[in-house]
């Protein structure tokens, strides 16, 4: 089963490089703190306004840090001139996609947990009841973002103005995921059970399946150099 | 050396925008044979290497390795290839051992720990095996990428200026490694600018000028100055 | 051939115009401003066709690496973005007198706007990559991902809009099924599809000439 | 209900103008391509 081993090798390598260099993690942690303060200054005072806007603000934080994390997916390959090495590795390239996807997911979930924790503390929101449902929505939403994000990161890795092109390509495609997650989060924070947002969850699952399938099938084509 | 050429380039043409960098290149290399590819800057040496390495598609003409077309069956070609390019393909934050382990696993090789250690010893990096590659010199990084290539035991080796930046001791050492690979039956294509001792490895010299192979001759007993004269003669005509 | 298609398209557009402005009845509640529907709806439906053609051509390119398929995708994307852009513009021009605002987050206008931005990204990607072969490959992948995303966009936008406030009665593009409305709409739809085909044909011919000039 | 012919004219006018601009751009590029081809045509 060298496919799984190759995917794991890529994921392990990315996380090892990240653990040692901590470049992306530091940037994301600092970024979420910054986000928190900005929202605190602009919204902190008024409880009602905050409650109404919180889901949007929370997911805005998740999406912006996702863009940062996903945009850097192939940065380590580009900086260390290893891109051609990936291209020339024989065998199915989608193993590399899965490795990169796993690495991205791990990174994004760590940052999201942090952002969620910070928001809960600083905006003193009682997450208690909503948490289990929220975890499901965050996981499905993050998978949707990362699935297409990793594919588009590979496409824009060697392109001029990639920092601009990557969000412009990714965000419109992710509108369904953004709508579903924000609306589901809104309902959950209002105390509704997960079942009440069943249709959004179904849409997220459908989106994740479509995104993963098309990414796995086309990643070879993207990584042809 | 058996007769059937393992690397066969037939009338390859490559156009960037409107500029024909390669204009009908033909070349053959047999197993166990090393060809040094000389040429001025911009003559298309690296472009030809990239085409053989399946990184660029030829605009016209075909190139095959062990019968597999580099454009149509890149996967089959890549399984046979070892490439040491300008970029050393090393992750600075990983140690030498981790780098080798990663590339071996990615290449689908079941390289055990002892095999990795042997490869590192083979290139004289056993002492620095667990040091971060960030601390390595250019020469050490080149030796690490050579160890990576040798782990895969490729049948065809593409080297882009392998001797650049090495001191005399490292050059002599690299020459020995390349001779060993040749003896093991690998075919070598080496792009180089220097006419010195490093050409000792080469069985044939090819000069790329005007988008074509202007000269393809056995090295035989040619000394550095003979090669210099031949090269100068053909590159002037070529320009 | 392309010239014939051009004349045919021009004739049917003219016929559509006559039917939309003359033959079609004056709409009871909205008045004549409703006639904008006869250009707004065909533009959007033709753009959907363009994006489907783009996805199919992209798939053909990925499977057979046939440059002609890539050219069709490129041309179809260009015409599709123009049509959907015009669809949005005419929709908001229609919305102004009907709802009093240039833009409302109406389900149809929203999803059409998302398509516009998504395929604008496609053209941006096409323009950014110099190497033609790589641009074709990446755009083919994006073309397929975007097409698969269209139903997801529609569902999410519709649920987002309709689950809260009931669909507004005078929604532009509402199909009041009487035949006197349907005929002009159908003629105009055929006209815009022919126009789309004509533009794509000419753009593909131009792209082929550009490719041959370089080879 | 006022007829708002102005808006109808605006919608149709905008569509017509845009299509015309695109059509003219295609024609211009085709002419440029013809010139380019004549210039680079190999001397018989």
XYZ file of C-alpha atoms in Angstrom:
723
model
C 0.000 0.000 0.000
C 2.616 2.552 -1.008
C -0.225 5.000 -1.877
C -1.111 5.519 1.774
C 2.550 5.572 2.795
C 3.316 8.223 0.184
C 0.365 10.369 1.319
C 1.473 9.998 4.939
C 5.058 10.876 4.014
C 3.871 14.141 2.414
C 1.626 14.975 5.373
C 4.358 14.102 7.880
C 6.904 16.174 5.967
C 4.629 19.226 5.866
C 3.772 19.018 9.538
C 7.425 18.420 10.492
C 8.546 21.432 8.479
C 5.711 23.429 10.008
C 6.472 22.274 13.536
C 10.128 23.265 13.161
C 9.752 26.485 11.234
C 6.364 27.477 12.742
C 6.085 30.064 9.993
C 2.468 29.530 9.056
C 1.239 28.707 12.555
C 2.727 31.889 14.032
C 1.287 33.969 11.223
C -2.166 32.440 11.716
C -2.175 32.733 15.506
C -1.109 36.362 15.295
C -3.705 36.935 12.580
C -6.570 35.499 14.636
C -5.581 37.602 17.659
C -5.573 40.658 15.420
C -8.994 39.709 14.081
C -10.312 39.277 17.584
C -9.189 42.724 18.680
C -10.606 44.371 15.579
C -13.972 42.726 16.142
C -13.801 43.445 19.856
C -13.263 47.160 19.263
C -15.961 47.442 16.621
C -18.600 45.135 18.095
C -17.651 44.367 21.695
C -19.971 46.809 23.442
C -23.416 45.981 22.172
C -24.532 42.419 23.081
C -27.535 42.149 20.743
C -25.659 43.434 17.703
C -22.820 41.064 18.544
C -25.071 38.002 18.791
C -26.643 38.802 15.415
C -23.318 39.281 13.676
C -21.212 36.643 15.466
C -21.661 33.714 13.046
C -20.566 35.883 10.131
C -17.622 37.292 12.067
C -16.554 33.856 13.270
C -16.582 32.377 9.766
C -14.935 35.460 8.343
C -12.093 34.703 10.759
C -12.049 31.021 9.700
C -12.107 31.860 5.965
C -9.387 34.507 6.154
C -7.051 32.221 8.119
C -7.966 29.393 5.695
C -6.906 31.606 2.772
C -3.584 32.275 4.519
C -2.963 28.623 5.328
C -4.139 27.212 1.975
C -2.317 29.855 -0.038
C 0.947 28.618 1.468
C 0.342 24.948 0.720
C 3.106 24.665 -1.868
C 5.224 27.503 -0.505
C 7.748 25.125 1.073
C 8.144 23.341 -2.273
C 8.591 26.620 -4.122
C 11.028 28.156 -1.620
C 13.219 25.061 -1.429
C 12.995 24.393 -5.135
C 11.387 20.983 -4.543
C 8.431 21.516 -6.882
C 10.099 19.546 -9.675
C 10.836 16.795 -7.192
C 7.100 16.358 -6.568
C 6.406 16.428 -10.302
C 8.930 13.698 -11.019
C 7.869 11.359 -8.231
C 6.470 8.378 -10.115
C 3.079 7.014 -9.231
C -0.363 8.480 -8.591
C -0.085 12.203 -7.746
C -3.347 12.223 -5.789
C -1.403 10.703 -2.888
C 0.489 13.993 -2.739
C -2.866 15.835 -2.830
C -4.174 13.818 0.135
C -0.946 14.413 2.071
C -1.124 18.130 1.474
C -4.864 18.136 2.267
C -4.278 16.360 5.595
C -1.527 18.816 6.475
C -3.789 21.767 5.641
C -6.733 20.344 7.573
C -4.612 19.796 10.674
C -3.271 23.333 10.530
C -6.659 24.940 9.851
C -8.455 22.969 12.588
C -5.833 23.949 15.173
C -6.248 27.618 14.279
C -10.056 27.326 14.189
C -10.113 25.748 17.627
C -7.991 28.627 18.860
C -10.178 31.278 17.206
C -13.339 29.623 18.545
C -11.844 29.471 22.050
C -10.710 33.095 21.932
C -14.093 34.246 20.646
C -15.917 32.291 23.333
C -13.760 33.833 26.054
C -13.521 37.406 24.819
C -17.131 37.676 23.714
C -18.230 35.433 26.628
C -20.508 33.240 24.542
C -21.891 30.118 26.150
C -20.861 27.480 23.563
C -21.818 24.574 25.838
C -24.927 23.232 24.138
C -24.061 24.300 20.632
C -20.546 22.854 20.657
C -21.184 19.317 19.368
C -23.218 20.599 16.431
C -20.680 23.358 15.825
C -17.844 20.842 15.652
C -19.679 18.917 12.906
C -20.329 22.086 10.888
C -16.771 23.377 11.320
C -15.277 20.030 10.289
C -17.445 19.764 7.162
C -16.914 23.399 6.242
C -13.143 23.240 6.747
C -12.952 20.070 4.621
C -14.835 21.861 1.843
C -12.501 24.861 1.976
C -9.362 22.715 2.154
C -10.420 20.262 -0.584
C -10.703 22.897 -3.307
C -8.155 25.189 -1.651
C -5.390 22.572 -1.887
C -6.224 21.917 -5.560
C -6.257 25.650 -6.432
C -3.049 26.201 -4.408
C -1.316 23.682 -6.671
C -2.699 25.480 -9.729
C -1.581 28.915 -8.643
C 1.758 27.848 -7.090
C 3.848 28.958 -10.061
C 1.672 31.759 -11.396
C 2.269 35.500 -11.370
C 0.188 37.428 -8.777
C -0.793 34.169 -7.072
C -1.696 35.917 -3.794
C -4.424 37.781 -5.700
C -5.476 34.964 -8.036
C -5.900 32.303 -5.327
C -8.685 34.029 -3.320
C -10.363 35.278 -6.516
C -10.608 31.682 -7.772
C -11.416 30.024 -4.442
C -14.010 32.276 -2.777
C -16.749 32.279 -5.460
C -16.541 28.488 -5.699
C -16.843 28.264 -1.913
C -20.070 30.354 -1.644
C -22.202 27.262 -0.976
C -19.899 26.190 1.870
C -19.813 29.717 3.309
C -23.618 30.097 3.163
C -24.192 26.677 4.701
C -21.696 27.082 7.526
C -22.718 30.616 8.499
C -26.429 29.788 8.466
C -25.915 26.551 10.365
C -23.682 28.262 12.937
C -26.286 31.001 13.364
C -29.009 28.485 14.115
C -26.810 26.455 16.456
C -25.765 29.524 18.435
C -29.446 30.368 18.847
C -29.778 27.027 20.596
C -31.394 25.025 17.800
C -30.411 21.327 17.599
C -28.231 20.078 14.732
C -31.294 18.387 13.197
C -32.798 21.816 12.603
C -29.964 22.574 10.168
C -30.031 19.101 8.589
C -30.406 20.517 5.059
C -27.293 22.684 5.444
C -25.340 19.692 6.770
C -26.521 17.615 3.813
C -25.390 20.351 1.426
C -21.970 20.486 3.121
C -21.565 16.727 2.842
C -22.572 16.828 -0.833
C -20.148 19.704 -1.503
C -17.282 17.923 0.282
C -17.873 14.734 -1.718
C -17.969 16.636 -5.030
C -14.893 18.725 -4.200
C -12.819 15.749 -2.990
C -13.796 13.597 -5.974
C -12.999 16.201 -8.629
C -9.756 17.212 -6.865
C -8.511 13.621 -6.588
C -9.319 12.986 -10.254
C -7.754 16.139 -11.648
C -4.763 16.610 -9.340
C -2.526 14.541 -11.647
C -3.335 16.941 -14.473
C -2.553 19.982 -12.327
C 0.747 18.557 -11.130
C 2.033 17.819 -14.639
C 4.232 20.919 -14.350
C 27.719 -1.610 -23.485
C 24.799 -3.224 -25.283
C 23.849 -1.690 -28.584
C 20.257 -0.619 -28.133
C 20.286 3.118 -27.049
C 18.264 3.681 -23.877
C 17.929 7.426 -24.512
C 16.823 8.386 -28.026
C 16.119 11.996 -29.080
C 14.814 12.354 -32.640
C 14.602 15.820 -34.283
C 13.245 17.541 -31.150
C 12.146 21.145 -31.608
C 11.111 23.460 -28.728
C 9.696 26.977 -29.270
C 9.243 29.502 -26.443
C 6.894 32.220 -27.708
C 8.363 32.797 -31.176
C 11.941 31.762 -30.309
C 12.989 28.233 -31.436
C 15.391 27.290 -28.608
C 15.821 23.746 -29.929
C 15.593 23.338 -33.706
C 15.875 19.656 -34.588
C 18.049 18.018 -31.888
C 18.912 14.321 -32.300
C 20.999 12.346 -29.793
C 21.398 8.763 -28.579
C 22.900 7.403 -25.360
C 23.468 3.715 -24.571
C 23.339 2.077 -21.170
C 26.647 2.445 -19.347
C 27.604 5.439 -21.532
C 28.085 9.029 -20.375
C 27.621 12.015 -22.684
C 28.787 15.505 -21.733
C 26.578 18.184 -23.278
C 28.444 21.453 -23.866
C 27.094 24.724 -25.211
C 26.917 28.456 -24.640
C 24.457 29.946 -22.160
C 20.984 29.900 -23.639
C 21.928 27.277 -26.223
C 19.100 25.114 -24.842
C 21.101 22.582 -22.813
C 18.808 22.834 -19.768
C 15.740 22.866 -22.039
C 16.813 19.548 -23.589
C 17.451 18.135 -20.114
C 13.999 19.275 -18.950
C 12.343 17.645 -21.954
C 14.061 14.337 -21.187
C 13.085 14.758 -17.523
C 9.395 15.018 -18.631
C 9.223 18.582 -17.230
C 8.733 20.201 -20.686
C 6.857 18.964 -23.737
C 8.725 19.156 -27.090
C 6.950 21.346 -29.680
C 7.865 18.740 -32.320
C 9.907 15.561 -32.577
C 10.081 12.731 -30.047
C 12.273 11.702 -27.150
C 12.092 8.262 -25.610
C 13.732 6.613 -22.597
C 13.810 2.791 -22.711
C 11.178 3.054 -25.429
C 8.745 5.202 -23.415
C 7.842 8.568 -24.977
C 8.614 11.362 -22.487
C 5.530 13.352 -23.543
C 3.015 10.522 -23.818
C 4.160 8.157 -21.068
C 5.841 10.395 -18.497
C 4.989 8.030 -15.627
C 6.930 5.129 -17.148
C 9.891 7.433 -17.891
C 9.958 8.903 -14.374
C 10.294 5.452 -12.810
C 13.666 5.060 -14.623
C 14.989 8.590 -14.111
C 17.421 10.164 -11.685
C 17.639 13.952 -11.967
C 20.185 16.195 -10.259
C 19.099 19.665 -11.265
C 20.194 23.140 -10.220
C 17.749 22.961 -7.336
C 18.962 20.314 -4.897
C 15.396 19.292 -3.902
C 16.097 19.401 -0.207
C 13.924 20.662 2.643
C 16.108 22.826 4.863
C 14.057 22.175 7.980
C 14.464 18.411 7.679
C 17.640 16.465 8.430
C 19.609 14.712 5.677
C 18.207 11.349 6.777
C 14.611 12.656 6.836
C 15.047 14.173 3.368
C 16.277 10.861 1.948
C 13.532 8.919 3.718
C 10.886 11.304 2.324
C 12.069 11.181 -1.285
C 12.526 7.407 -1.140
C 8.986 6.885 0.191
C 7.524 9.372 -2.304
C 9.315 7.511 -5.073
C 7.592 4.338 -3.921
C 10.888 2.749 -2.798
C 10.787 0.527 0.281
C 14.085 2.023 1.471
C 14.792 0.760 4.976
C 16.749 2.751 7.569
C 19.947 0.848 6.851
C 19.680 1.499 3.130
C 19.305 5.230 3.838
C 22.332 5.189 6.154
C 24.344 3.338 3.504
C 23.380 5.902 0.869
C 24.421 8.740 3.196
C 27.715 6.965 3.905
C 28.127 6.464 0.168
C 28.157 10.216 -0.358
C 30.258 10.931 2.741
C 27.434 12.483 4.763
C 27.192 9.878 7.513
C 28.447 12.348 10.149
C 25.904 15.011 9.109
C 23.070 12.509 8.708
C 20.963 14.005 11.511
C 21.870 17.642 11.040
C 19.309 20.060 9.543
C 20.041 20.546 5.842
C 19.790 24.277 6.483
C 23.323 24.031 7.906
C 24.715 22.284 4.771
C 27.059 23.864 2.183
C 26.099 23.828 -1.522
C 28.476 20.911 -2.067
C 26.902 18.910 0.777
C 23.409 19.627 -0.593
C 24.527 18.397 -4.035
C 25.922 15.229 -2.461
C 22.616 14.695 -0.622
C 20.628 14.997 -3.850
C 23.087 12.553 -5.455
C 22.465 10.136 -2.570
C 18.719 10.568 -3.226
C 19.237 9.681 -6.865
C 21.441 6.681 -6.129
C 18.869 5.240 -3.715
C 16.490 4.885 -6.618
C 19.158 3.126 -8.731
C 18.013 4.927 -11.911
C 18.761 3.549 -15.370
C 19.146 7.084 -16.781
C 20.775 9.992 -14.934
C 20.280 13.610 -15.989
C 22.791 15.986 -14.380
C 22.677 19.772 -14.751
C 26.188 21.152 -14.082
C 26.880 18.622 -11.291
C 30.447 19.900 -10.767
C 29.516 23.592 -10.393
C 30.638 25.015 -7.051
C 32.539 21.917 -5.894
C 36.128 22.084 -4.644
C 38.798 19.811 -6.163
C 38.367 17.081 -3.544
C 34.561 16.985 -4.011
C 34.965 17.023 -7.837
C 37.270 14.024 -7.728
C 34.901 12.268 -5.361
C 31.849 12.986 -7.584
C 33.740 11.698 -10.623
C 34.251 8.410 -8.786
C 30.522 8.137 -7.939
C 29.537 8.802 -11.570
C 32.015 6.194 -12.821
C 30.458 3.693 -10.386
C 26.944 4.457 -11.657
C 28.127 4.097 -15.256
C 29.749 0.771 -14.430
C 26.435 -0.324 -12.917
C 24.871 0.226 -16.353
C 23.261 3.631 -15.990
C 23.254 6.057 -18.925
C 24.373 9.595 -18.037
C 23.653 12.914 -19.721
C 25.675 15.665 -18.093
C 25.266 19.350 -18.918
C 28.490 21.212 -18.115
C 30.411 24.366 -18.852
C 33.863 23.221 -17.734
C 36.401 21.506 -20.008
C 38.604 20.300 -17.179
C 39.119 16.948 -15.558
C 35.381 16.404 -14.918
C 34.943 15.499 -18.580
C 37.002 12.435 -17.783
C 33.724 10.651 -16.991
C 32.293 11.378 -20.443
C 32.606 8.786 -23.199
C 31.240 11.223 -25.767
C 31.079 15.010 -26.115
C 28.144 16.757 -27.718
C 28.068 20.480 -28.448
C 24.687 22.200 -28.678
C 24.717 25.318 -30.859
C 22.163 27.001 -33.111
C 19.450 24.764 -31.642
C 21.111 21.619 -32.968
C 23.867 19.171 -32.033
C 26.781 20.827 -33.845
C 29.330 18.184 -32.756
C 28.998 14.650 -31.376
C 32.354 12.926 -30.976
C 33.982 10.275 -28.800
C 36.105 11.880 -26.079
C 38.870 9.327 -26.574
C 42.238 10.919 -25.700
C 41.149 14.528 -26.165
C 42.788 16.770 -23.562
C 41.125 19.872 -22.110
C 42.720 22.162 -24.752
C 41.676 19.958 -27.681
C 38.125 20.066 -26.352
C 38.386 23.847 -25.959
C 39.469 24.200 -29.600
C 36.709 21.901 -30.883
C 34.093 23.681 -28.778
C 35.224 27.133 -29.947
C 35.214 25.995 -33.589
C 31.687 24.670 -33.418
C 30.087 27.360 -31.337
C 31.424 30.102 -33.681
C 30.021 28.298 -36.702
C 26.789 27.683 -34.786
C 26.204 31.381 -33.858
C -20.255 28.601 -42.626
C -19.546 31.074 -39.838
C -20.900 33.903 -41.986
C -24.144 32.028 -42.527
C -24.461 31.454 -38.799
C -23.873 35.180 -38.338
C -26.732 36.167 -40.660
C -29.018 33.585 -39.132
C -28.256 34.911 -35.644
C -28.806 38.515 -36.746
C -32.125 37.641 -38.376
C -33.417 35.782 -35.330
C -32.319 38.586 -32.985
C -34.225 41.044 -35.166
C -37.284 38.781 -35.120
C -36.966 38.442 -31.359
C -36.772 42.183 -30.993
C -39.909 42.734 -33.025
C -41.785 40.115 -31.038
C -40.556 41.364 -27.675
C -41.347 45.019 -28.278
C -44.300 44.709 -30.651
C -46.091 41.388 -30.616
C -45.842 40.559 -26.898
C -48.698 42.009 -24.780
C -48.181 44.856 -22.361
C -47.879 43.114 -18.972
C -50.870 43.957 -16.742
C -49.162 44.645 -13.408
C -45.628 45.746 -14.359
C -46.332 47.572 -17.567
C -43.986 47.596 -20.535
C -40.875 47.424 -18.342
C -41.606 43.681 -18.171
C -40.418 43.473 -21.808
C -36.881 43.490 -20.426
C -37.570 39.849 -19.549
C -37.288 38.929 -23.242
C -33.596 39.856 -23.208
C -32.751 39.234 -19.515
C -33.884 35.598 -19.357
C -32.407 34.464 -22.723
C -29.062 36.064 -21.801
C -28.883 34.087 -18.572
C -30.062 30.811 -20.101
C -27.573 31.202 -22.989
C -24.800 31.838 -20.468
C -25.714 28.610 -18.651
C -25.396 26.833 -21.985
C -21.994 28.510 -22.446
C -20.771 27.227 -19.082
C -22.007 23.704 -19.781
C -20.252 23.745 -23.172
C -17.145 25.049 -21.373
C -17.209 22.137 -18.915
C -17.752 19.517 -21.623
C -14.995 21.010 -23.805
C -12.695 21.034 -20.765
C -13.401 17.354 -20.146
C -12.705 16.540 -23.812
C -9.449 18.485 -23.590
C -8.308 16.630 -20.465
C -9.097 13.247 -21.995
C -7.851 13.782 -25.540
C -5.548 16.856 -25.043
C -7.172 18.204 -28.202
C -6.288 21.916 -28.565
C -9.505 22.583 -30.496
C -11.537 21.580 -27.411
C -9.531 23.994 -25.291
C -10.211 26.775 -27.781
C -13.950 26.088 -27.629
C -13.806 26.212 -23.823
C -11.917 29.490 -23.916
C -14.305 31.083 -26.423
C -17.376 29.753 -24.609
C -16.072 31.150 -21.316
C -15.551 34.572 -22.824
C -18.999 34.787 -24.430
C -20.603 33.205 -21.347
C -19.152 35.816 -18.999
C -20.289 38.615 -21.325
C -23.819 37.182 -21.518
C -24.171 36.593 -17.777
C -22.779 40.069 -17.093
C -25.389 41.557 -19.430
C -27.976 39.323 -17.770
C -27.167 40.872 -14.399
C -27.158 44.410 -15.814
C -30.540 43.980 -17.533
C -31.888 42.283 -14.373
C -30.966 45.226 -12.207
C -32.275 47.723 -14.792
C -35.549 45.774 -14.669
C -35.451 45.660 -10.861
C -35.104 49.432 -10.443
C -38.665 50.435 -11.500
C -40.176 47.199 -10.220
C -38.636 47.124 -6.738
C -37.214 50.629 -6.471
C -33.607 49.430 -6.037
C -30.874 48.546 -8.525
C -29.883 45.411 -6.603
C -31.764 42.989 -4.351
C -30.365 39.710 -3.033
C -33.017 37.881 -4.980
C -32.174 34.198 -5.320
C -31.784 34.206 -9.095
C -29.795 37.436 -9.316
C -27.499 36.293 -6.486
C -26.629 32.937 -8.001
C -26.131 34.559 -11.407
C -23.790 37.120 -9.821
C -21.760 34.302 -8.226
C -21.450 32.576 -11.599
C -20.283 35.844 -13.115
C -17.484 36.201 -10.550
C -16.563 32.509 -10.755
C -16.124 32.535 -14.526
C -14.479 35.954 -14.437
C -11.873 34.106 -12.357
C -11.664 31.550 -15.177
C -10.821 34.299 -17.681
C -8.354 35.831 -15.198
C -6.574 32.487 -14.820
C -6.570 32.083 -18.600
C -4.939 35.489 -18.982
C -2.356 35.071 -16.228
C -0.564 31.955 -17.443
C 1.734 32.553 -20.422
C 2.447 28.940 -21.314
C -0.563 27.970 -23.463
C -0.443 24.259 -22.695
C -0.395 24.823 -18.920
C -3.128 27.467 -19.141
C -5.313 25.008 -21.051
C -4.804 22.300 -18.435
C -5.479 24.500 -15.404
C -8.481 26.187 -17.035
C -9.936 22.795 -17.926
C -9.774 21.769 -14.254
C -11.295 25.064 -13.111
C -13.985 24.799 -15.811
C -15.060 21.409 -14.482
C -14.948 22.420 -10.798
C -17.008 25.552 -11.536
C -19.613 23.605 -13.505
C -19.991 21.029 -10.712
C -20.378 23.954 -8.304
C -23.332 25.519 -10.150
C -26.016 23.231 -8.631
C -24.460 23.694 -5.157
C -24.561 27.466 -5.619
C -28.209 27.301 -6.688
C -29.327 25.137 -3.769
C -27.471 27.151 -1.161
C -28.665 30.506 -2.501
C -32.269 29.342 -2.857
C -32.364 27.913 0.683
C -30.696 31.046 1.925
C -33.352 33.242 0.309
C -36.572 31.260 0.294
C -36.423 29.743 3.777
C -36.793 33.155 5.346
C -38.946 35.536 3.298
C -41.424 34.208 0.731
C -40.207 34.598 -2.884
C -41.141 38.132 -3.950
C -44.201 38.076 -6.207
C -42.916 40.382 -8.902
C -39.611 38.581 -9.185
C -38.010 39.506 -12.527
C -37.966 36.453 -14.742
C -41.083 34.967 -13.188
C -42.695 32.769 -15.886
C -46.335 33.721 -16.230
C -47.057 30.877 -18.583
C -49.570 32.414 -21.063
C -48.534 31.568 -24.626
C -48.461 35.194 -25.741
C -45.510 35.633 -23.346
C -43.904 32.287 -24.139
C -43.530 32.730 -27.899
C -41.489 35.921 -27.861
C -39.411 34.433 -25.045
C -38.717 31.286 -27.042
C -37.773 33.188 -30.198
C -35.426 35.407 -28.230
C -33.908 32.399 -26.502
C -33.146 30.785 -29.855
C -31.784 34.128 -31.102
C -29.348 34.460 -28.220
C -28.256 30.821 -28.457
C -27.494 31.360 -32.167
C -25.661 34.578 -31.297
C -23.649 32.676 -28.674
C -22.787 29.978 -31.241
C -21.789 32.614 -33.816
C -19.517 34.478 -31.399
C -17.900 31.243 -30.206
C -17.315 30.105 -33.787
C -15.572 33.359 -34.723
C -13.555 33.448 -31.488
C -12.422 29.834 -31.984
C -11.349 30.631 -35.566
C -9.333 33.589 -34.228
C -7.724 31.486 -31.473
C -6.738 28.831 -34.031
C -5.175 31.485 -36.257
C -3.211 32.842 -33.274
C -1.993 29.343 -32.390
C -0.959 28.589 -35.987
C 0.896 31.884 -36.252
C 3.091 30.860 -33.331
C 3.700 27.171 -34.121
C -48.385 51.544 -13.698
C -45.991 53.855 -15.634
C -44.493 52.176 -18.682
C -40.876 53.004 -17.904
C -39.957 52.746 -21.602
C -36.762 54.452 -20.605
C -35.675 51.386 -18.649
C -36.643 49.060 -21.480
C -34.590 51.177 -23.890
C -31.676 51.176 -21.418
C -31.693 47.387 -21.079
C -31.950 46.701 -24.820
C -29.541 49.508 -25.640
C -26.887 48.298 -23.205
C -27.148 44.745 -24.520
C -26.901 45.916 -28.135
C -23.895 48.156 -27.437
C -22.024 45.448 -25.547
C -22.602 42.839 -28.262
C -21.520 45.334 -30.911
C -18.313 46.180 -29.045
C -17.455 42.497 -28.717
C -18.244 41.910 -32.399
C -16.056 44.861 -33.473
C -13.220 43.668 -31.182
C -13.339 40.245 -32.862
C -13.310 41.848 -36.309
C -10.371 44.108 -35.368
C -8.339 41.191 -34.008
C -9.095 39.183 -37.136
C -7.806 42.015 -39.319
C -4.664 42.273 -37.144
C -4.147 38.526 -37.558
C -4.427 38.837 -41.348
C -1.771 41.570 -41.357
C 0.472 39.509 -39.079
C 0.112 36.460 -41.315
C 0.987 38.436 -44.449
C 4.076 39.882 -42.723
C 5.381 36.565 -41.464
C 4.354 34.549 -44.515
C 7.513 32.854 -45.816
C 8.765 34.519 -49.046
C 7.660 32.212 -51.974
